[in-house]
Each structure stands twice: as structure tokens, then as C-alpha cells.
mmCIF file of C-alpha atoms in Angstrom:
data_model
loop_
_atom_site.group_PDB
_atom_site.id
_atom_site.type_symbol
_atom_site.label_atom_id
_atom_site.label_comp_id
_atom_site.label_asym_id
_atom_site.label_seq_id
_atom_site.Cartn_x
_atom_site.Cartn_y
_atom_site.Cartn_z
ATOM 1 C CA ASP A 1 0.200 20.254 33.582
ATOM 2 C CA LYS A 2 -0.918 20.732 37.259
ATOM 3 C CA THR A 3 -3.543 17.699 36.607
ATOM 4 C CA VAL A 4 -4.025 14.429 38.106
ATOM 5 C CA ARG A 5 -4.979 11.373 35.730
ATOM 6 C CA SER A 6 -5.787 7.720 36.162
ATOM 7 C CA SER A 7 -5.593 5.206 33.480
ATOM 8 C CA GLU A 8 -6.390 1.542 32.819
ATOM 9 C CA VAL A 9 -3.054 -0.399 33.201
ATOM 10 C CA LEU A 10 -3.530 -2.763 30.764
ATOM 11 C CA SER A 11 -5.193 -0.713 27.799
ATOM 12 C CA SER A 12 -3.166 2.619 28.749
ATOM 13 C CA THR A 13 -6.845 4.252 28.726
ATOM 14 C CA GLU A 14 -7.157 7.631 30.453
ATOM 15 C CA MET A 15 -10.057 7.001 33.239
ATOM 16 C CA THR A 16 -10.515 10.642 35.016
ATOM 17 C CA LYS A 17 -8.549 13.568 35.143
ATOM 18 C CA SER A 18 -8.790 16.308 38.265
ATOM 19 C CA VAL A 19 -7.878 19.431 38.232
ATOM 20 C CA GLY A 20 -7.543 22.027 41.036
ATOM 21 C CA HIS A 21 -4.165 22.607 41.449
ATOM 22 C CA VAL A 22 -2.501 25.943 40.241
ATOM 23 C CA GLY A 23 1.201 24.456 40.844
ATOM 24 C CA PRO A 24 2.998 21.240 39.470
ATOM 25 C CA VAL A 25 1.996 18.031 41.506
ATOM 26 C CA ARG A 26 4.798 17.112 42.965
ATOM 27 C CA ARG A 27 3.443 13.267 44.729
ATOM 28 C CA VAL A 28 0.785 11.377 44.630
ATOM 29 C CA ALA A 29 -0.373 8.821 47.819
ATOM 30 C CA VAL A 30 -2.896 5.987 47.965
ATOM 31 C CA ALA A 31 -5.315 5.520 50.229
ATOM 32 C CA PRO A 32 -5.077 1.941 51.881
ATOM 33 C CA GLY A 33 -7.974 -0.054 50.174
ATOM 34 C CA GLU A 34 -10.223 -0.702 53.061
ATOM 35 C CA SER A 35 -10.161 3.277 53.861
ATOM 36 C CA SER A 36 -11.905 4.106 50.686
ATOM 37 C CA TRP A 37 -15.212 2.637 51.346
ATOM 38 C CA GLN A 38 -15.236 2.277 55.054
ATOM 39 C CA LEU A 39 -14.260 5.824 56.138
ATOM 40 C CA HIS A 40 -15.228 7.543 53.191
ATOM 41 C CA GLY A 41 -18.379 6.016 52.591
ATOM 42 C CA LEU A 42 -17.426 5.346 48.570
ATOM 43 C CA PRO A 43 -18.750 2.365 46.855
ATOM 44 C CA ARG A 44 -16.468 -1.407 46.473
ATOM 45 C CA ARG A 45 -15.293 -2.193 42.906
ATOM 46 C CA ALA A 46 -13.368 -5.489 44.222
ATOM 47 C CA ASN A 47 -14.237 -8.404 46.325
ATOM 48 C CA ASN A 48 -10.451 -8.023 48.059
ATOM 49 C CA GLN A 49 -11.007 -5.152 50.390
ATOM 50 C CA THR A 50 -7.180 -4.774 50.764
ATOM 51 C CA SER A 51 -6.732 -3.588 46.823
ATOM 52 C CA ASP A 52 -10.121 -1.893 46.308
ATOM 53 C CA THR A 53 -9.328 1.688 46.301
ATOM 54 C CA CYS A 54 -10.300 4.870 44.976
ATOM 55 C CA VAL A 55 -8.999 7.642 47.090
ATOM 56 C CA VAL A 56 -5.677 9.670 46.382
ATOM 57 C CA ALA A 57 -3.966 12.573 48.118
ATOM 58 C CA THR A 58 -1.561 14.909 46.034
ATOM 59 C CA ALA A 59 1.208 17.330 47.041
ATOM 60 C CA SER A 60 1.763 20.595 44.781
ATOM 61 C CA ASP A 61 3.748 23.519 44.668
ATOM 62 C CA ASP A 62 0.566 25.709 45.045
ATOM 63 C CA GLY A 63 0.730 24.923 48.973
ATOM 64 C CA GLN A 64 -2.374 22.870 48.834
ATOM 65 C CA ALA A 65 -2.940 19.024 49.268
ATOM 66 C CA HIS A 66 -5.787 17.400 47.591
ATOM 67 C CA MET A 67 -7.937 14.346 48.390
ATOM 68 C CA ILE A 68 -9.577 12.718 45.199
ATOM 69 C CA ASN A 69 -11.994 10.230 44.202
ATOM 70 C CA ILE A 70 -9.728 8.659 41.387
ATOM 71 C CA ASN A 71 -12.919 7.033 39.938
ATOM 72 C CA THR A 72 -14.716 10.564 39.068
ATOM 73 C CA GLY A 73 -12.187 12.870 39.241
ATOM 74 C CA MET A 74 -13.950 14.712 41.814
ATOM 75 C CA ASN A 75 -12.117 16.377 44.891
ATOM 76 C CA LEU A 76 -12.797 15.216 48.584
ATOM 77 C CA GLN A 77 -10.909 17.602 50.543
ATOM 78 C CA HIS A 78 -8.919 20.569 50.065
ATOM 79 C CA LEU A 79 -5.892 20.769 52.665
ATOM 80 C CA LYS A 80 -4.967 24.602 52.927
ATOM 81 C CA GLY A 81 -2.602 25.725 55.564
ATOM 82 C CA HIS A 82 0.986 25.699 54.413
ATOM 83 C CA GLU A 83 3.055 28.652 53.457
ATOM 84 C CA ARG A 84 5.080 27.203 50.242
ATOM 85 C CA GLY A 85 4.908 24.119 48.375
ATOM 86 C CA VAL A 86 4.081 20.731 49.661
ATOM 87 C CA ASN A 87 6.989 17.937 48.945
ATOM 88 C CA HIS A 88 5.519 15.134 50.160
ATOM 89 C CA VAL A 89 2.013 13.506 51.513
ATOM 90 C CA GLU A 90 1.423 10.076 52.746
ATOM 91 C CA PHE A 91 -1.604 8.404 54.231
ATOM 92 C CA SER A 92 -1.528 6.502 57.771
ATOM 93 C CA PRO A 93 -1.825 2.849 58.032
ATOM 94 C CA GLN A 94 -5.386 3.106 58.881
ATOM 95 C CA GLY A 95 -6.016 5.514 56.160
ATOM 96 C CA ASP A 96 -7.752 8.257 58.571
ATOM 97 C CA LEU A 97 -5.016 10.398 58.706
ATOM 98 C CA ILE A 98 -3.049 12.527 56.001
ATOM 99 C CA ALA A 99 0.407 14.076 56.889
ATOM 100 C CA THR A 100 1.717 16.821 54.376
ATOM 101 C CA ALA A 101 5.347 17.943 54.421
ATOM 102 C CA SER A 102 6.522 21.681 53.035
ATOM 103 C CA ALA A 103 9.064 23.789 51.854
ATOM 104 C CA ASP A 104 7.944 26.060 54.801
ATOM 105 C CA ALA A 105 9.714 23.255 57.129
ATOM 106 C CA THR A 106 6.730 21.935 58.900
ATOM 107 C CA VAL A 107 4.712 18.675 58.553
ATOM 108 C CA LYS A 108 0.993 18.872 59.294
ATOM 109 C CA VAL A 109 -1.289 16.198 60.063
ATOM 110 C CA TRP A 110 -4.789 16.457 59.066
ATOM 111 C CA ASP A 111 -7.862 14.504 59.454
ATOM 112 C CA ALA A 112 -8.743 12.296 56.157
ATOM 113 C CA VAL A 113 -12.325 12.216 56.481
ATOM 114 C CA THR A 114 -13.276 15.987 57.539
ATOM 115 C CA GLY A 115 -9.962 17.762 56.140
ATOM 116 C CA ALA A 116 -9.642 19.469 59.459
ATOM 117 C CA LEU A 117 -6.138 19.957 61.198
ATOM 118 C CA LYS A 118 -5.028 17.754 63.713
ATOM 119 C CA CYS A 119 -1.667 19.324 64.413
ATOM 120 C CA THR A 120 1.349 21.080 63.032
ATOM 121 C CA LEU A 121 4.854 19.820 63.390
ATOM 122 C CA THR A 122 7.581 22.307 63.845
ATOM 123 C CA GLY A 123 11.480 22.173 64.556
ATOM 124 C CA HIS A 124 12.890 21.628 61.297
ATOM 125 C CA THR A 125 15.044 24.697 59.835
ATOM 126 C CA SER A 126 14.941 24.101 56.123
ATOM 127 C CA GLU A 127 12.448 22.318 54.023
ATOM 128 C CA ILE A 128 11.213 18.805 54.490
ATOM 129 C CA SER A 129 11.953 16.154 51.681
ATOM 130 C CA ALA A 130 9.953 13.287 52.950
ATOM 131 C CA ILE A 131 7.436 11.852 55.651
ATOM 132 C CA MET A 132 6.305 8.690 56.549
ATOM 133 C CA PHE A 133 4.286 6.973 59.643
ATOM 134 C CA THR A 134 5.459 4.203 61.778
ATOM 135 C CA LYS A 135 3.602 1.132 61.102
ATOM 136 C CA ASP A 136 1.488 1.451 64.783
ATOM 137 C CA GLN A 137 0.768 4.867 63.544
ATOM 138 C CA LYS A 138 1.660 6.348 66.674
ATOM 139 C CA ALA A 139 4.669 8.139 65.259
ATOM 140 C CA LEU A 140 5.741 9.864 61.973
ATOM 141 C CA LEU A 141 8.887 10.379 60.816
ATOM 142 C CA SER A 142 10.464 13.254 58.952
ATOM 143 C CA VAL A 143 13.583 14.259 56.803
ATOM 144 C CA SER A 144 15.156 17.594 55.989
ATOM 145 C CA HIS A 145 17.272 19.604 53.773
ATOM 146 C CA ASP A 146 18.418 20.706 57.416
ATOM 147 C CA THR A 147 20.563 17.581 57.493
ATOM 148 C CA SER A 148 18.531 15.986 60.354
ATOM 149 C CA ALA A 149 15.294 13.330 60.670
ATOM 150 C CA ARG A 150 13.118 13.940 63.521
ATOM 151 C CA VAL A 151 10.701 11.473 64.825
ATOM 152 C CA TRP A 152 7.267 12.973 66.125
ATOM 153 C CA ASP A 153 4.231 12.001 68.490
ATOM 154 C CA ILE A 154 1.718 12.297 66.577
ATOM 155 C CA GLU A 155 -1.022 12.359 69.155
ATOM 156 C CA GLY A 156 0.698 14.804 71.014
ATOM 157 C CA GLY A 157 2.423 16.834 68.152
ATOM 158 C CA PHE A 158 5.661 16.658 70.048
ATOM 159 C CA LEU A 159 9.402 15.742 69.393
ATOM 160 C CA LEU A 160 10.323 12.070 70.305
ATOM 161 C CA ALA A 161 13.925 11.903 68.734
ATOM 162 C CA LEU A 162 16.199 13.852 66.862
ATOM 163 C CA LEU A 163 18.491 11.813 64.292
ATOM 164 C CA SER A 164 21.528 13.724 63.406
ATOM 165 C CA GLY A 165 24.514 12.584 61.426
ATOM 166 C CA HIS A 166 24.009 13.117 57.922
ATOM 167 C CA THR A 167 26.502 16.449 56.673
ATOM 168 C CA LYS A 168 24.079 17.546 53.609
ATOM 169 C CA ALA A 169 20.277 17.518 53.093
ATOM 170 C CA VAL A 170 18.347 14.140 53.934
ATOM 171 C CA THR A 171 16.194 13.059 51.059
ATOM 172 C CA CYS A 172 14.525 9.999 51.518
ATOM 173 C CA VAL A 173 13.261 7.830 54.660
ATOM 174 C CA ASP A 174 11.944 4.252 55.339
ATOM 175 C CA TYR A 175 10.756 2.573 58.228
ATOM 176 C CA SER A 176 11.653 -1.316 59.126
ATOM 177 C CA PRO A 177 8.741 -3.449 58.984
ATOM 178 C CA LYS A 178 10.276 -5.906 61.571
ATOM 179 C CA SER A 179 12.120 -3.697 63.838
ATOM 180 C CA ASN A 180 12.454 -0.070 65.556
ATOM 181 C CA ARG A 181 15.196 0.676 62.868
ATOM 182 C CA ALA A 182 14.764 3.730 60.244
ATOM 183 C CA VAL A 183 16.924 4.162 57.065
ATOM 184 C CA THR A 184 17.744 7.757 55.877
ATOM 185 C CA GLY A 185 19.468 8.595 52.385
ATOM 186 C CA SER A 186 21.234 11.820 51.900
ATOM 187 C CA LYS A 187 22.737 13.999 49.582
ATOM 188 C CA ASP A 188 26.283 13.455 51.233
ATOM 189 C CA LYS A 189 26.145 9.784 49.447
ATOM 190 C CA THR A 190 25.595 7.941 52.723
ATOM 191 C CA LEU A 191 22.649 5.956 53.985
ATOM 192 C CA ARG A 192 22.210 5.843 57.867
ATOM 193 C CA LEU A 193 20.431 3.082 59.736
ATOM 194 C CA TRP A 194 19.310 4.186 63.308
ATOM 195 C CA ASN A 195 17.733 2.869 66.236
ATOM 196 C CA MET A 196 14.529 5.181 66.141
ATOM 197 C CA TRP A 197 13.822 4.920 69.983
ATOM 198 C CA LYS A 198 17.233 5.484 71.225
ATOM 199 C CA ALA A 199 17.854 8.067 68.727
ATOM 200 C CA ALA A 200 21.386 6.098 68.211
ATOM 201 C CA GLN A 201 22.688 5.745 64.839
ATOM 202 C CA THR A 202 23.953 2.006 64.092
ATOM 203 C CA LYS A 203 25.368 1.958 61.067
ATOM 204 C CA THR A 204 26.632 4.162 57.798
ATOM 205 C CA LEU A 205 26.657 2.757 54.337
ATOM 206 C CA ARG A 206 29.054 3.972 51.940
ATOM 207 C CA GLY A 207 29.357 3.057 48.318
ATOM 208 C CA HIS A 208 26.964 5.664 46.165
ATOM 209 C CA THR A 209 29.294 8.171 44.227
ATOM 210 C CA ALA A 210 26.626 10.680 44.238
ATOM 211 C CA GLY A 211 23.616 12.031 46.234
ATOM 212 C CA ILE A 212 21.048 9.645 47.183
ATOM 213 C CA LEU A 213 17.450 9.770 46.071
ATOM 214 C CA ALA A 214 15.693 6.971 47.348
ATOM 215 C CA CYS A 215 15.754 4.363 49.748
ATOM 216 C CA ALA A 216 13.415 1.088 51.086
ATOM 217 C CA PHE A 217 13.157 -1.547 53.065
ATOM 218 C CA SER A 218 12.541 -4.937 51.773
ATOM 219 C CA LYS A 219 9.241 -6.470 53.200
ATOM 220 C CA ASN A 220 11.228 -8.710 55.403
ATOM 221 C CA GLY A 221 13.495 -6.223 56.731
ATOM 222 C CA THR A 222 16.532 -8.252 55.858
ATOM 223 C CA ARG A 223 17.627 -5.745 52.886
ATOM 224 C CA ILE A 224 17.753 -2.152 52.113
ATOM 225 C CA PHE A 225 17.487 -0.698 48.505
ATOM 226 C CA SER A 226 18.975 2.453 47.353
ATOM 227 C CA GLY A 227 18.924 4.698 44.573
ATOM 228 C CA SER A 228 21.262 7.524 43.390
ATOM 229 C CA ARG A 229 22.091 10.245 41.288
ATOM 230 C CA ASP A 230 25.399 8.058 40.269
ATOM 231 C CA LYS A 231 22.873 6.224 38.066
ATOM 232 C CA THR A 232 23.094 2.851 40.102
ATOM 233 C CA ILE A 233 20.699 0.936 42.701
ATOM 234 C CA ARG A 234 22.187 -0.731 45.042
ATOM 235 C CA VAL A 235 21.099 -3.638 47.551
ATOM 236 C CA TRP A 236 22.531 -3.745 51.339
ATOM 237 C CA GLY A 237 21.992 -6.511 53.791
ATOM 238 C CA VAL A 238 20.987 -5.104 57.015
ATOM 239 C CA ASP A 239 23.326 -7.516 58.883
ATOM 240 C CA ASP A 240 26.253 -6.092 59.822
ATOM 241 C CA THR A 241 28.667 -8.474 58.287
ATOM 242 C CA VAL A 242 27.142 -8.201 54.660
ATOM 243 C CA HIS A 243 28.836 -4.760 54.469
ATOM 244 C CA LYS A 244 32.581 -5.564 55.311
ATOM 245 C CA GLY A 245 34.717 -4.721 52.570
ATOM 246 C CA TRP A 246 32.238 -2.924 50.240
ATOM 247 C CA THR A 247 33.961 -0.909 47.615
ATOM 248 C CA PRO A 248 32.048 0.965 44.966
ATOM 249 C CA GLN A 249 34.850 -1.173 42.596
ATOM 250 C CA ALA A 250 33.648 -4.274 43.957
ATOM 251 C CA GLY A 251 29.901 -3.604 43.347
ATOM 252 C CA TYR A 252 27.718 -6.616 44.972
ATOM 253 C CA ALA A 253 30.531 -9.191 45.044
ATOM 254 C CA PRO A 254 30.603 -8.797 48.902
ATOM 255 C CA MET A 255 27.214 -9.642 49.411
ATOM 256 C CA GLN A 256 26.738 -12.201 46.708
ATOM 257 C CA GLN A 257 30.209 -13.881 48.457
ATOM 258 C CA LEU A 258 28.749 -13.902 51.969
ATOM 259 C CA THR A 259 25.570 -15.157 50.409
ATOM 260 C CA SER A 260 27.165 -17.805 49.039
ATOM 261 C CA LEU A 261 29.066 -18.569 52.018
ATOM 262 C CA LYS A 262 26.072 -18.586 53.958
ATOM 263 C CA ARG A 263 24.123 -20.881 51.927
ATOM 264 C CA LYS A 264 27.043 -23.537 52.059
ATOM 265 C CA ALA A 265 27.356 -23.624 55.447
ATOM 266 C CA ALA A 266 23.564 -23.894 56.339
ATOM 267 C CA TYR A 267 23.318 -26.291 53.609
ATOM 268 C CA PRO A 268 26.323 -28.143 53.309
ATOM 269 C CA GLY A 269 25.149 -30.951 50.950
ATOM 270 C CA ALA A 270 23.840 -28.304 48.380
#
């Protein structure tokens, strides 16, 4: 219905409603908690600054992204500049930058406080599905329907690495919290692991029987989770040995078996 709403979790009571978009809202990103009051000068609601947030950004088919104070429903910034719908919006880890990815095949990076455009990243040849900042906030990853993933220098606005290997549209991306590896998922039914800075593919993970919609690293970087149109969620070990013998028929059995063997080797008396 082209609106953004916030609700109280326990009671399901609607708290605020924000209007302004003239197209469907595709995605909502939440600002890091401390940026809400440090950067935007908004009042704190909790003692824990890392969980106290009231600023969100939205991506819409109307070609705009909005920044909203979710406590009041008031728009803080309107980010305009894309020629087609915005598919994805993301805050930087420090909350001072916002990136938007569009069906116009560009990524734009904005100042989260002023709304000023900092740079436009061009190079993809088809619409961009997803983006994410690296944890040091110096680079940004993007994946596209053109079958590629790209790594960009945010400050200079130039391409650092081109990650090629998928054969169909790339739909999702995540960055390891513990290394320089990234994972991408595609409509070609595969996940691919990359050494981001060497622009080298390190592994292809096969098992899904339909296109992949979502992927994510675990917090310790040792597992990858993927969701697919085949209606399954799969858990993968980043360690090379975990994937040997994986088949759709065996499901999780290879991982469970190897995990059990590792546990017995580490704790023989257990």
C-alpha cells in the first residue's frame, strides 16, 4: 500500500505510519543504533546505545529512497536520482552512509545526514539485486542480473574487483565477518565463495534444485545459510571438507556425519 509502518512487537500495536512513496516499498534498512542519536540528533530511548535506533531507510519502485524517523513517522530525507525503481537500500556499519541499488544498473552512495549524493557506481549492465558494505566501510559489494558481482571503492567511486562465474542473475550477497571472503547466490542454483580482493572464486556450492533467493554467513563465519525457490533452507560449512559428498538426496547427512567425526576426534572420551 506504499506505506511504512512500525508496530510494538509484544502487543502488535501499530505505532507510526509513514507515507510519501508513490510506488511499492521493496525494502527497509535499519540504521545502527548509535547513529540515530549521534548523527541525527534524535533523542535516545534506551540505555543501550547499540540497540537504540529510530531511523530507517526505504527502497521503492518509485525510484526513491526515504529516510524516516520511525518514532514519529516523519521523513528526514528524500534520496532522488535513480531513473528506475530502487531494489535495495543499505546503511554503512557506522550509519553515516546509505547505498541504494536500482533497476537502472547503478549504485548510489549518499550522506545519511545531509542526503547529499557522494558518488554513483556504474558498470553493471542490468538491474542490481543486492548490495552490502564491507565491515571496514571502505568497499561495497553489488550483485546484478548481468550475472556478475562487483567490489567498489567507496571513496574513489571506482571498481576494485569483478567477480564472474555465475551463469544466471545473481540475487544475493553476504560478506564474511571473519575473513575477506564473500558468498553470492544465483538463479543458476549455486552459491559461490570468493576471495574478494583477489577476485578469485574459491568454491562452488551445489545442492539446491531451484534459484537461490537469500544467503548469509553465520556470525563466526564458519557456516553459510541459503534459501531457495526449491522451498528449502540449507546450511553449509565453509571448511572445504564439509562439502565432499553433498547431494540433494543426502540433504544434511554429510555435514552431520563430518561434524560428528570431528567431535569424536576432538573429544575421544565423549
